[in-house]
């Protein structure tokens, strides 16, 4: 029998806003609201869209030594990105690779004071957690955080909307991470996003998610947006979706994500290689590949479809 679909902490709010719910990565999620996907896409480009991404996995990584640098070095066993140079209050995009150089998942890594926060894709989070535990448990304690919600507010009006509730947000730069209260709820905020627009992600205890979402929706220019607009926005911005554009059959170089491999991890760098599939990936960086992900500009009015 199929397992029943899970609900995020915002499930009832989605229903009250007219969200059309569909199965996604084991959850019931809103694919769109009453306005429709195109209207939500355009509104996010013009003002701000609020997305529920609580289905994604949040993982805390803490070094057994107590030194966050040791957690960063341990994580470098699993990803080709430079984690050691990540400064406190900053975030970096990274890839989990397999022994063949394929991509297990893509993730965001944030450095807090004495620990690392990993945000992984919903469909991969159980496998990612097992992979991370197997790879770094000798050096780190690894804690899944299923009691956390995650909300993204994206678009040119996102900064003003969040700053209206938390003035400290106005001082954040792209890829900054900070901790502050929003509507009385303690949040871990990052300024990034997967739409190509300015935006923020807010992680918080699940019991505060509705309060934060309703406070943001009450700000000028903020409207709810579903999975449909989330996908069309990231596609328009040329951002990868795991399982669609990247998976274990694509390497970071084939996926045109070699920008996520910093100089220190490349041949001749201070900590070259040392991640799964390094021999393949470093050879592709040197010699090139027979295939490469490219962008295609759509002509006419027909929407772009998968495949």
mmCIF file of C-alpha atoms in Angstrom:
data_model
loop_
_atom_site.group_PDB
_atom_site.id
_atom_site.type_symbol
_atom_site.label_atom_id
_atom_site.label_comp_id
_atom_site.label_asym_id
_atom_site.label_seq_id
_atom_site.Cartn_x
_atom_site.Cartn_y
_atom_site.Cartn_z
ATOM 1 C CA UNK A 1 0.000 0.000 0.000
ATOM 2 C CA UNK A 2 1.102 3.539 -0.691
ATOM 3 C CA UNK A 3 1.936 5.585 2.390
ATOM 4 C CA UNK A 4 -0.507 8.418 3.103
ATOM 5 C CA UNK A 5 0.631 11.839 1.881
ATOM 6 C CA UNK A 6 2.225 14.090 4.475
ATOM 7 C CA UNK A 7 1.099 17.638 5.189
ATOM 8 C CA UNK A 8 3.318 20.676 5.775
ATOM 9 C CA UNK A 9 2.470 23.026 8.679
ATOM 10 C CA UNK A 10 0.850 25.393 6.140
ATOM 11 C CA UNK A 11 -1.568 22.778 4.725
ATOM 12 C CA UNK A 12 -4.752 24.327 6.139
ATOM 13 C CA UNK A 13 -3.613 27.805 5.076
ATOM 14 C CA UNK A 14 -3.140 26.562 1.492
ATOM 15 C CA UNK A 15 -6.703 25.211 1.479
ATOM 16 C CA UNK A 16 -8.106 28.472 2.852
ATOM 17 C CA UNK A 17 -6.284 30.394 0.088
ATOM 18 C CA UNK A 18 -7.763 28.172 -2.624
ATOM 19 C CA UNK A 19 -4.653 26.087 -3.244
ATOM 20 C CA UNK A 20 -5.095 23.156 -5.653
ATOM 21 C CA UNK A 21 -3.303 20.328 -3.865
ATOM 22 C CA UNK A 22 -1.323 17.611 -5.663
ATOM 23 C CA UNK A 23 1.040 14.813 -4.544
ATOM 24 C CA UNK A 24 4.689 15.878 -4.613
ATOM 25 C CA UNK A 25 7.667 14.103 -2.999
ATOM 26 C CA UNK A 26 5.363 12.331 -0.540
ATOM 27 C CA UNK A 27 3.485 15.509 0.467
ATOM 28 C CA UNK A 28 0.244 17.205 -0.478
ATOM 29 C CA UNK A 29 1.441 20.500 -1.945
ATOM 30 C CA UNK A 30 -0.263 23.432 -3.708
ATOM 31 C CA UNK A 31 0.488 23.392 -7.444
ATOM 32 C CA UNK A 32 -1.364 26.703 -7.865
ATOM 33 C CA UNK A 33 -3.930 29.008 -6.276
ATOM 34 C CA UNK A 34 -6.997 30.704 -7.767
ATOM 35 C CA UNK A 35 -4.960 33.160 -9.852
ATOM 36 C CA UNK A 36 -3.257 30.367 -11.809
ATOM 37 C CA UNK A 37 0.349 29.514 -12.615
ATOM 38 C CA UNK A 38 1.002 32.268 -15.159
ATOM 39 C CA UNK A 39 -0.410 34.989 -12.916
ATOM 40 C CA UNK A 40 1.637 33.691 -9.946
ATOM 41 C CA UNK A 41 4.781 33.575 -12.117
ATOM 42 C CA UNK A 42 4.286 37.132 -13.351
ATOM 43 C CA UNK A 43 3.376 38.434 -9.897
ATOM 44 C CA UNK A 44 6.601 36.989 -8.452
ATOM 45 C CA UNK A 45 8.582 38.698 -11.221
ATOM 46 C CA UNK A 46 6.805 42.027 -10.591
ATOM 47 C CA UNK A 47 6.262 42.000 -6.793
ATOM 48 C CA UNK A 48 6.639 38.964 -4.487
ATOM 49 C CA UNK A 49 5.454 35.366 -4.310
ATOM 50 C CA UNK A 50 5.294 33.321 -1.105
ATOM 51 C CA UNK A 51 6.193 29.631 -1.493
ATOM 52 C CA UNK A 52 5.871 26.795 1.019
ATOM 53 C CA UNK A 53 9.056 24.703 0.816
ATOM 54 C CA UNK A 54 8.632 22.972 4.182
ATOM 55 C CA UNK A 55 8.787 19.583 2.424
ATOM 56 C CA UNK A 56 12.519 20.071 1.870
ATOM 57 C CA UNK A 57 14.984 18.461 4.272
ATOM 58 C CA UNK A 58 16.883 20.459 6.892
ATOM 59 C CA UNK A 59 19.940 18.850 8.495
ATOM 60 C CA UNK A 60 22.204 20.138 11.277
ATOM 61 C CA UNK A 61 25.898 19.196 11.045
ATOM 62 C CA UNK A 62 28.041 19.763 14.139
ATOM 63 C CA UNK A 63 31.690 18.710 14.558
ATOM 64 C CA UNK A 64 32.410 16.357 17.447
ATOM 65 C CA UNK A 65 35.483 18.506 18.145
ATOM 66 C CA UNK A 66 33.297 21.592 18.573
ATOM 67 C CA UNK A 67 35.146 23.358 15.727
ATOM 68 C CA UNK A 68 32.865 24.241 12.827
ATOM 69 C CA UNK A 69 35.921 24.092 10.545
ATOM 70 C CA UNK A 70 36.138 20.355 11.235
ATOM 71 C CA UNK A 71 32.521 19.928 10.169
ATOM 72 C CA UNK A 72 33.318 21.840 6.955
ATOM 73 C CA UNK A 73 36.322 19.614 6.219
ATOM 74 C CA UNK A 74 34.244 16.492 6.878
ATOM 75 C CA UNK A 75 31.552 17.699 4.475
ATOM 76 C CA UNK A 76 34.231 18.203 1.804
ATOM 77 C CA UNK A 77 34.555 14.383 1.713
ATOM 78 C CA UNK A 78 31.090 14.349 0.107
ATOM 79 C CA UNK A 79 30.935 17.536 -2.009
ATOM 80 C CA UNK A 80 33.369 19.183 -4.462
ATOM 81 C CA UNK A 81 32.647 22.669 -3.108
ATOM 82 C CA UNK A 82 35.009 24.545 -0.781
ATOM 83 C CA UNK A 83 33.249 24.379 2.588
ATOM 84 C CA UNK A 84 36.240 25.407 4.717
ATOM 85 C CA UNK A 85 36.295 28.960 3.340
ATOM 86 C CA UNK A 86 32.582 29.487 4.040
ATOM 87 C CA UNK A 87 32.381 32.416 6.471
ATOM 88 C CA UNK A 88 29.969 32.670 9.412
ATOM 89 C CA UNK A 89 26.635 34.045 8.234
ATOM 90 C CA UNK A 90 27.164 32.913 4.625
ATOM 91 C CA UNK A 91 25.618 30.255 2.397
ATOM 92 C CA UNK A 92 26.975 28.220 -0.546
ATOM 93 C CA UNK A 93 25.486 25.956 -3.226
ATOM 94 C CA UNK A 94 26.979 22.437 -3.307
ATOM 95 C CA UNK A 95 26.536 19.006 -4.900
ATOM 96 C CA UNK A 96 26.626 15.538 -3.358
ATOM 97 C CA UNK A 97 28.460 13.287 -5.837
ATOM 98 C CA UNK A 98 28.677 9.507 -6.226
ATOM 99 C CA UNK A 99 31.786 7.408 -7.022
ATOM 100 C CA UNK A 100 31.114 7.750 -10.765
ATOM 101 C CA UNK A 101 30.941 11.542 -10.547
ATOM 102 C CA UNK A 102 27.146 11.616 -10.861
ATOM 103 C CA UNK A 103 25.019 14.015 -8.824
ATOM 104 C CA UNK A 104 23.192 12.472 -5.852
ATOM 105 C CA UNK A 105 21.523 15.792 -4.983
ATOM 106 C CA UNK A 106 22.124 19.528 -4.922
ATOM 107 C CA UNK A 107 21.885 21.420 -1.657
ATOM 108 C CA UNK A 108 22.468 24.716 0.123
ATOM 109 C CA UNK A 109 24.961 24.862 3.009
ATOM 110 C CA UNK A 110 24.837 27.694 5.563
ATOM 111 C CA UNK A 111 27.423 28.364 8.249
ATOM 112 C CA UNK A 112 25.980 29.435 11.579
ATOM 113 C CA UNK A 113 28.132 30.184 14.636
ATOM 114 C CA UNK A 114 29.267 26.653 15.472
ATOM 115 C CA UNK A 115 27.335 24.398 13.068
ATOM 116 C CA UNK A 116 26.368 23.922 9.419
ATOM 117 C CA UNK A 117 22.784 23.906 8.132
ATOM 118 C CA UNK A 118 22.141 21.761 5.057
ATOM 119 C CA UNK A 119 18.925 22.160 3.032
ATOM 120 C CA UNK A 120 18.306 19.246 0.650
ATOM 121 C CA UNK A 121 15.594 18.323 -1.836
ATOM 122 C CA UNK A 122 12.394 16.743 -0.547
ATOM 123 C CA UNK A 123 12.455 13.630 -2.735
ATOM 124 C CA UNK A 124 16.083 12.920 -1.798
ATOM 125 C CA UNK A 125 16.168 13.836 1.873
ATOM 126 C CA UNK A 126 16.026 10.345 3.387
ATOM 127 C CA UNK A 127 18.730 9.029 1.057
ATOM 128 C CA UNK A 128 20.818 12.171 1.540
ATOM 129 C CA UNK A 129 20.646 11.835 5.313
ATOM 130 C CA UNK A 130 21.816 8.204 5.182
ATOM 131 C CA UNK A 131 24.612 9.150 2.750
ATOM 132 C CA UNK A 132 25.788 12.018 4.979
ATOM 133 C CA UNK A 133 25.659 9.886 8.139
ATOM 134 C CA UNK A 134 27.721 7.165 6.457
ATOM 135 C CA UNK A 135 30.239 9.705 5.206
ATOM 136 C CA UNK A 136 30.904 11.977 8.186
ATOM 137 C CA UNK A 137 29.521 10.419 11.397
ATOM 138 C CA UNK A 138 33.060 9.758 12.643
ATOM 139 C CA UNK A 139 33.701 13.522 12.721
ATOM 140 C CA UNK A 140 30.205 15.004 13.131
ATOM 141 C CA UNK A 141 26.867 14.620 14.812
ATOM 142 C CA UNK A 142 24.113 14.717 12.176
ATOM 143 C CA UNK A 143 20.617 15.772 13.144
ATOM 144 C CA UNK A 144 17.578 15.759 10.862
ATOM 145 C CA UNK A 145 15.220 18.637 11.691
ATOM 146 C CA UNK A 146 11.724 17.432 10.708
ATOM 147 C CA UNK A 147 10.100 19.826 13.181
ATOM 148 C CA UNK A 148 11.206 22.834 11.102
ATOM 149 C CA UNK A 149 9.186 24.646 8.436
ATOM 150 C CA UNK A 150 10.646 26.548 5.482
ATOM 151 C CA UNK A 151 9.034 29.471 3.661
ATOM 152 C CA UNK A 152 10.441 31.330 0.639
ATOM 153 C CA UNK A 153 9.401 34.861 -0.304
ATOM 154 C CA UNK A 154 10.725 35.764 -3.738
ATOM 155 C CA UNK A 155 10.598 38.771 -6.036
ATOM 156 C CA UNK A 156 11.641 42.445 -6.184
ATOM 157 C CA UNK A 157 9.250 43.355 -3.341
ATOM 158 C CA UNK A 158 10.490 40.535 -1.062
ATOM 159 C CA UNK A 159 13.157 42.631 0.656
ATOM 160 C CA UNK A 160 10.778 45.433 1.608
ATOM 161 C CA UNK A 161 8.127 42.946 2.715
ATOM 162 C CA UNK A 162 10.460 41.079 5.059
ATOM 163 C CA UNK A 163 12.154 44.260 6.301
ATOM 164 C CA UNK A 164 8.708 45.538 7.285
ATOM 165 C CA UNK A 165 8.550 42.664 9.780
ATOM 166 C CA UNK A 166 12.279 42.297 10.551
ATOM 167 C CA UNK A 167 14.339 45.430 9.843
ATOM 168 C CA UNK A 168 17.617 43.451 9.988
ATOM 169 C CA UNK A 169 16.686 41.781 6.706
ATOM 170 C CA UNK A 170 17.412 45.023 4.850
ATOM 171 C CA UNK A 171 21.124 44.743 5.686
ATOM 172 C CA UNK A 172 21.522 41.211 4.286
ATOM 173 C CA UNK A 173 23.480 40.678 1.064
ATOM 174 C CA UNK A 174 22.933 37.925 -1.494
ATOM 175 C CA UNK A 175 23.789 34.542 0.121
ATOM 176 C CA UNK A 176 23.915 36.013 3.636
ATOM 177 C CA UNK A 177 22.406 34.047 6.534
ATOM 178 C CA UNK A 178 21.112 35.617 9.758
ATOM 179 C CA UNK A 179 18.976 34.760 12.777
ATOM 180 C CA UNK A 180 16.162 37.096 13.839
ATOM 181 C CA UNK A 181 12.484 37.078 14.789
ATOM 182 C CA UNK A 182 9.720 37.461 12.206
ATOM 183 C CA UNK A 183 6.243 38.130 13.645
ATOM 184 C CA UNK A 184 7.594 36.977 17.008
ATOM 185 C CA UNK A 185 8.920 33.667 15.613
ATOM 186 C CA UNK A 186 12.690 32.945 15.732
ATOM 187 C CA UNK A 187 13.882 32.337 12.155
ATOM 188 C CA UNK A 188 17.047 31.440 10.309
ATOM 189 C CA UNK A 189 16.932 33.617 7.198
ATOM 190 C CA UNK A 190 18.997 33.315 4.026
ATOM 191 C CA UNK A 191 18.939 35.765 1.128
ATOM 192 C CA UNK A 192 19.002 33.605 -1.960
ATOM 193 C CA UNK A 193 16.189 31.795 -3.744
ATOM 194 C CA UNK A 194 15.535 29.572 -6.699
ATOM 195 C CA UNK A 195 13.581 31.926 -8.952
ATOM 196 C CA UNK A 196 16.298 34.211 -10.314
ATOM 197 C CA UNK A 197 14.764 37.076 -8.309
ATOM 198 C CA UNK A 198 15.873 38.646 -5.061
ATOM 199 C CA UNK A 199 14.386 36.661 -2.220
ATOM 200 C CA UNK A 200 14.625 35.096 1.211
ATOM 201 C CA UNK A 201 14.143 31.672 2.775
ATOM 202 C CA UNK A 202 12.943 31.498 6.368
ATOM 203 C CA UNK A 203 13.412 28.380 8.483
ATOM 204 C CA UNK A 204 11.464 28.251 11.747
ATOM 205 C CA UNK A 205 9.791 25.921 14.251
ATOM 206 C CA UNK A 206 6.756 24.316 12.615
ATOM 207 C CA UNK A 207 4.339 25.801 15.146
ATOM 208 C CA UNK A 208 5.295 29.337 14.040
ATOM 209 C CA UNK A 209 4.963 28.812 10.285
ATOM 210 C CA UNK A 210 1.353 29.978 9.887
ATOM 211 C CA UNK A 211 2.041 33.144 11.887
ATOM 212 C CA UNK A 212 5.037 34.012 9.686
ATOM 213 C CA UNK A 213 3.227 33.184 6.434
ATOM 214 C CA UNK A 214 0.155 35.239 7.344
ATOM 215 C CA UNK A 215 2.331 38.183 8.412
ATOM 216 C CA UNK A 216 4.193 38.092 5.090
ATOM 217 C CA UNK A 217 0.977 37.763 3.068
ATOM 218 C CA UNK A 218 -0.315 40.888 4.833
ATOM 219 C CA UNK A 219 2.649 42.891 3.501
ATOM 220 C CA UNK A 220 2.177 44.962 0.317
ATOM 221 C CA UNK A 221 2.791 43.041 -2.888
ATOM 222 C CA UNK A 222 3.030 39.525 -1.401
ATOM 223 C CA UNK A 223 0.763 36.799 -2.820
ATOM 224 C CA UNK A 224 0.840 32.986 -2.524
ATOM 225 C CA UNK A 225 2.479 30.980 -5.308
ATOM 226 C CA UNK A 226 2.539 27.221 -5.882
ATOM 227 C CA UNK A 227 4.756 24.505 -7.319
ATOM 228 C CA UNK A 228 3.789 25.351 -10.895
ATOM 229 C CA UNK A 229 5.169 28.890 -10.716
ATOM 230 C CA UNK A 230 8.155 27.702 -8.704
ATOM 231 C CA UNK A 231 9.093 25.373 -11.564
ATOM 232 C CA UNK A 232 8.462 27.864 -14.378
ATOM 233 C CA UNK A 233 10.422 30.596 -12.569
ATOM 234 C CA UNK A 234 13.475 28.411 -11.952
ATOM 235 C CA UNK A 235 13.349 27.120 -15.544
ATOM 236 C CA UNK A 236 13.178 30.665 -16.921
ATOM 237 C CA UNK A 237 16.191 31.567 -14.759
ATOM 238 C CA UNK A 238 18.167 28.533 -15.973
ATOM 239 C CA UNK A 239 18.323 26.900 -12.529
ATOM 240 C CA UNK A 240 18.479 23.110 -12.251
ATOM 241 C CA UNK A 241 15.770 20.890 -10.795
ATOM 242 C CA UNK A 242 17.041 17.613 -9.370
ATOM 243 C CA UNK A 243 15.488 14.635 -11.125
ATOM 244 C CA UNK A 244 14.715 16.739 -14.204
ATOM 245 C CA UNK A 245 17.916 18.456 -15.377
ATOM 246 C CA UNK A 246 20.410 16.720 -13.086
ATOM 247 C CA UNK A 247 20.684 13.269 -11.489
ATOM 248 C CA UNK A 248 23.174 10.437 -11.078
ATOM 249 C CA UNK A 249 23.592 10.217 -14.867
ATOM 250 C CA UNK A 250 24.954 13.801 -15.042
ATOM 251 C CA UNK A 251 28.234 15.085 -13.628
ATOM 252 C CA UNK A 252 28.726 18.636 -12.298
ATOM 253 C CA UNK A 253 30.652 19.513 -15.471
ATOM 254 C CA UNK A 254 28.045 18.042 -17.828
ATOM 255 C CA UNK A 255 25.373 19.955 -15.889
ATOM 256 C CA UNK A 256 27.303 23.243 -16.341
ATOM 257 C CA UNK A 257 27.560 23.489 -12.545
ATOM 258 C CA UNK A 258 31.363 23.543 -12.513
ATOM 259 C CA UNK A 259 31.151 27.104 -11.130
ATOM 260 C CA UNK A 260 30.188 25.438 -7.824
ATOM 261 C CA UNK A 261 33.643 23.778 -7.622
ATOM 262 C CA UNK A 262 36.020 26.357 -6.168
ATOM 263 C CA UNK A 263 39.724 26.608 -7.072
ATOM 264 C CA UNK A 264 40.869 24.973 -3.811
ATOM 265 C CA UNK A 265 39.115 21.692 -4.759
ATOM 266 C CA UNK A 266 40.384 21.560 -8.335
ATOM 267 C CA UNK A 267 43.639 20.076 -9.620
ATOM 268 C CA UNK A 268 46.499 22.053 -8.110
ATOM 269 C CA UNK A 269 44.294 23.473 -5.357
ATOM 270 C CA UNK A 270 45.002 23.315 -1.629
ATOM 271 C CA UNK A 271 42.507 20.449 -1.106
ATOM 272 C CA UNK A 272 42.104 19.089 -4.624
ATOM 273 C CA UNK A 273 39.787 16.122 -5.023
ATOM 274 C CA UNK A 274 38.899 13.981 -2.049
ATOM 275 C CA UNK A 275 35.192 13.815 -2.930
ATOM 276 C CA UNK A 276 33.371 10.859 -4.542
ATOM 277 C CA UNK A 277 33.984 10.713 -8.286
ATOM 278 C CA UNK A 278 36.806 13.263 -8.086
ATOM 279 C CA UNK A 279 38.928 11.506 -10.697
ATOM 280 C CA UNK A 280 36.119 11.701 -13.265
ATOM 281 C CA UNK A 281 35.046 15.252 -12.411
ATOM 282 C CA UNK A 282 38.583 16.698 -12.359
ATOM 283 C CA UNK A 283 39.354 14.996 -15.698
ATOM 284 C CA UNK A 284 36.222 16.565 -17.195
ATOM 285 C CA UNK A 285 37.243 19.976 -15.869
ATOM 286 C CA UNK A 286 40.579 19.510 -17.619
ATOM 287 C CA UNK A 287 39.487 17.827 -20.864
ATOM 288 C CA UNK A 288 35.863 18.836 -21.298
ATOM 289 C CA UNK A 289 32.856 16.552 -21.867
ATOM 290 C CA UNK A 290 30.978 15.172 -24.865
ATOM 291 C CA UNK A 291 27.708 16.701 -23.629
ATOM 292 C CA UNK A 292 26.776 19.839 -21.712
ATOM 293 C CA UNK A 293 23.558 21.378 -20.383
ATOM 294 C CA UNK A 294 22.661 24.481 -22.378
ATOM 295 C CA UNK A 295 19.867 27.024 -22.328
ATOM 296 C CA UNK A 296 17.272 27.202 -25.102
ATOM 297 C CA UNK A 297 15.345 30.383 -25.866
ATOM 298 C CA UNK A 298 11.725 29.522 -26.654
ATOM 299 C CA UNK A 299 10.178 31.218 -29.666
ATOM 300 C CA UNK A 300 6.503 32.094 -29.997
ATOM 301 C CA UNK A 301 3.822 31.747 -27.357
ATOM 302 C CA UNK A 302 3.952 27.990 -26.728
ATOM 303 C CA UNK A 303 4.975 27.185 -23.134
ATOM 304 C CA UNK A 304 8.115 25.127 -22.543
ATOM 305 C CA UNK A 305 7.304 21.556 -21.461
ATOM 306 C CA UNK A 306 9.476 18.859 -19.961
ATOM 307 C CA UNK A 307 11.262 16.809 -22.636
#
